[in-house]
């Protein structure tokens, strides 16, 4: 290398330059020169491409040529002998010896000297060339700057520009000290400029870590004030911001803030008011604008990393910012009246008009705490100034309210536009107003921000409170409800209405914030003042009534969608309507909505009475009436009728819109038709939302629009559209409510909803997700219901929860039972699914299933849930002989068909069948029957429960009933004197009876059983039926007919009687010959109830053949009377005249003549639209967690209560508790039925909350008994509910004979 030619040196120089370029990124990331040296020294360890670099290869070749001979000779000399260095540790010794000998050789010393000399020459040549290139670049840059000195303002200081697209020169501390000296303000400007150029080419990390940084920073800050140097300083600051940690950049930021402050302090700047303009391209303003722009960019980026540094650094940045923005002149003369002082906030507002920097600072608790603390202790003047801006703007709006033009429109559009350099004074003030409003809005949503209020102001006598501020904002919205220009653009978001609405929306989303800001009476009065004026026939002071009222409706809807806001609307009488008369907000809203629907507001121009305005207020009402308590308030207004009438009118008009013809203007016709269809859908959607509550569903059915509403819901459901902007969950609750009734399930069926669910189930169960080639086989499901099928399973559980739904879909519907099924044959109905998944009783059905065991297990699980409803089971058994089919399948599931040794093959299907057979064959509460588990257990006998293929079933599944105290002498109630018609103090007797009953139930509930309970019920029912005040229905006029024995009972009724007899024998209440008395009682009741039914024109299946199901109350009374037919009949006939019978005796009230014809035809029992409705209302108030869980799960408490009450809690409570349920409702009043259901759900709360997380809520409530519940334990809770709600619940129960309005 000592004899290298010029070409060799050039090549070596090129290879070295290539190496440096390859590792340029690593060197550029180095924080100092020492770090860069460390990177180069350890490059072989950290760079996997090290040995592929040409420079390294060249060095290796030179080393090999220089030392190859030396290494070979040393290796030979050391390996002479026996060769013991061949392996193991000896090899390491050999290598170490060769290296040591080579390094001591003269060849090595000569090679190193030549290499050093050569590389020194190469490096010096590179440095000289670099300095020449740098000087050339500086010259070109100087020429470029001079050529652009007269160009328009461009942003050269943004830290968004990459500072890594150029190489950095390493610099020593001495050189930095020289640069710092050259930057001194006393030096010539040319020298300072050159020093700045050199500084910009240095790695910022080296500059910021140098010893002379403090003096350098002072000189840089001084250079910021020089117009010719400020851009270069900002360029260096921008690079430093993007590549340095916060502990360094905070110093730059604070220096920049102090420089801006000094600029404002040294020269008082002003801008003209009104329409006069200010040019931001003026050098002094342009320079400040660039500096504030760089600060603002740093403000928005610093939040991403300042949490990794000590809080004091962050606090220093925040405080320097707040100090700068709180800038004001104190010792200078005021500007002329036509000018205003220009402050840093004006320029910051132009750059970041919506205060994005402040929103980011307030987002995280780490920085928000510091900001709010500093605002409270030192910089409250900033909040005062922002508040003053809003007040000033509001007052200016009021002053210009009589003008024909909108004073806001021009500045709002202008401020939002881009690429402008000239602004009027009004536009600048408007920008500050927008910035201030965004800052205040962010303060309001945090509790410590709200604590800054009330704020005292110089111009006002009283301090400005939170309520005052919100009222001011609402008044601003009233003056400018929308941008005046037609075309929507980005400037819409800068309109006063949009800005205020954004703030109000943020407030509405936070419960505590809304309570502090929106719920005070002055705010509600301000929001509803225009509505009250319209109702009173007065003119509103609104420029654009329709637009303003639409915005008001939006805010009211968001308030009403929360529990606290809804309570405010319903129960706080805080609005003055007229002549000091006060009313509730909900009444004002619904009255205005009705006026809008009926076009009765003469004070609003016809052009303003748009469908969108009416729809907006309907949406407010919708947030109210889709809750039980809200519907209770709005029902008297008949809003559902008004909406239905408007929908029918709109529907007829849309049909009459003429078809466009050639030559006519089709655009108008098309737009008119589109508007009409949107309005029609709005009305249908509003009607549909009545179905969220049980009583609301009844009102919807009465309008005659239920089929259209359900079809509309299905169309949105298939598109996966959101229910509304205020609804957090989907259509699950609505579908479940609708499916609980006969007309509802019929509407779902006719809309195609049931078919869609069936097809979807089949696709996930049998077909898989996609019909494509299978790359990976589907894993074998480990759970009986695979996760992919769980959603469909729960959908069918919700759909078929009510026995009325099952009867409507399956009544007189035979199974196909084909001899052959094609593989592409997809079930489209419930009977088809039962045929393919449940009644799998042939080889053809088995072979038609791709996943026989999984699919059949799914069907058996669904069958188990269906059979938990006794009326549904009776229909399935009477039509499809479910038990015989399951027994036959069990009999075939044996090791050998010809033997009868009682051995069964234990598999998933046989275990499921055994569980279903025991469930449907044994009746009883939690301590009266034992259901076999579905899972195997560990040990020698994995399934100890006996299986069976024929009746009777094994005795182990029936538990011994608890002993009843039938003849206890402790009961004071049994000693009551017999009642007589002439008893004068009959009301006093009933009160004594209730007190004694309550006392006995809470102390010794077991004595109220057997004969004691039977005597009590007889006496109480007889006493009440003889009282004219207690008789709700006409007394029973029933004479025993001789033809009673010829009455034919249906197969469902016969099965119900058999079920009753089995339960009675298991309880030791009936003898084997009780079948005749039970059958005779049912025949008597059937004749009596036939006289109580109205002939309906309904096409519902449940209205065709009498009551759909078994009369479980009659069977319960028969068991209470221990099989005495005469006592049972007498009790039931007397009970039929009482209000209680309408709720605890569903068969008695079905299609009753005592109801209006439209109610009797509806097919919806009062047990649903009255009892279940108030259960949901009280549950929300008393057990809110359970209510919320039901809402999230898509299941409803009303469906479960309807299930329990229809079958008198059979299979859910023990016999003693069933008797106490009946006696409590009879003695204490029918409203105790509601309190009973609420108590049970309260008792089940821990299980409900836990099982909802695993999506087992529906199955748990349907299949599991109610364990541990005793009526006596919860009677005090029920009595408390009576004291608080009887005036509401019982009063409404007494109105069931009236038309549902």
XYZ file of N, CA, C and O in Angstrom, residues 384 387-388 391 395 452-469 472:
96
model
N -60.790 33.787 31.887
C -61.589 35.012 31.863
C -61.620 35.600 30.452
O -62.681 36.022 29.955
N -63.793 33.479 28.207
C -65.195 33.713 28.539
C -65.660 35.066 28.015
O -66.785 35.214 27.505
N -64.784 36.069 28.109
C -65.126 37.401 27.623
C -65.363 37.385 26.111
O -66.245 38.081 25.608
N -68.869 36.004 25.568
C -69.881 36.993 25.965
C -69.947 38.113 24.945
O -71.042 38.554 24.538
N -73.220 39.111 22.692
C -73.814 40.452 22.714
C -73.824 41.082 21.332
O -74.779 41.758 20.952
N -63.335 25.806 38.100
C -62.838 27.161 37.863
C -63.973 28.184 37.883
O -63.729 29.382 38.020
N -65.194 27.706 37.738
C -66.371 28.573 37.774
C -66.951 28.562 39.186
O -66.795 27.588 39.935
N -67.678 29.648 39.563
C -67.978 30.866 38.799
C -66.762 31.793 38.692
O -65.849 31.746 39.517
N -66.787 32.627 37.668
C -65.676 33.526 37.372
C -66.173 34.970 37.440
O -67.200 35.319 36.840
N -65.433 35.763 38.170
C -65.772 37.177 38.281
C -65.176 37.943 37.101
O -64.037 37.721 36.712
N -65.961 38.894 36.577
C -65.530 39.696 35.442
C -65.790 41.167 35.739
O -66.729 41.511 36.476
N -64.963 42.005 35.131
C -65.049 43.430 35.437
C -66.372 44.025 34.995
O -66.948 44.868 35.670
N -66.845 43.613 33.841
C -68.033 44.252 33.278
C -69.321 43.772 33.925
O -70.391 44.322 33.664
N -69.249 42.708 34.732
C -70.470 42.125 35.283
C -70.467 42.217 36.798
O -69.446 42.010 37.447
N -71.634 42.481 37.321
C -71.775 42.597 38.763
C -71.687 41.220 39.415
O -71.007 41.043 40.429
N -72.421 40.273 38.828
C -72.422 38.914 39.377
C -71.427 38.048 38.626
O -71.212 38.221 37.418
N -70.809 37.098 39.315
C -69.887 36.190 38.629
C -70.626 35.311 37.624
O -71.817 35.040 37.767
N -69.890 34.861 36.618
C -70.460 34.010 35.571
C -70.324 32.549 36.006
O -69.212 32.055 36.222
N -71.448 31.893 36.136
C -71.460 30.492 36.572
C -71.470 29.560 35.358
O -71.562 30.006 34.206
N -71.374 28.269 35.640
C -71.470 27.287 34.564
C -72.791 27.416 33.820
O -72.848 27.367 32.589
N -73.858 27.572 34.593
C -75.175 27.707 33.983
C -75.234 28.929 33.078
O -75.779 28.867 31.962
N -74.675 30.034 33.532
C -74.662 31.249 32.706
C -73.917 31.010 31.397
O -74.359 31.463 30.330
N -72.792 30.325 31.470
C -72.012 30.075 30.260
C -72.794 29.224 29.265
O -72.814 29.521 28.063
N -75.392 31.226 27.600
C -74.785 32.105 26.591
C -74.525 31.327 25.301
O -74.813 31.807 24.197
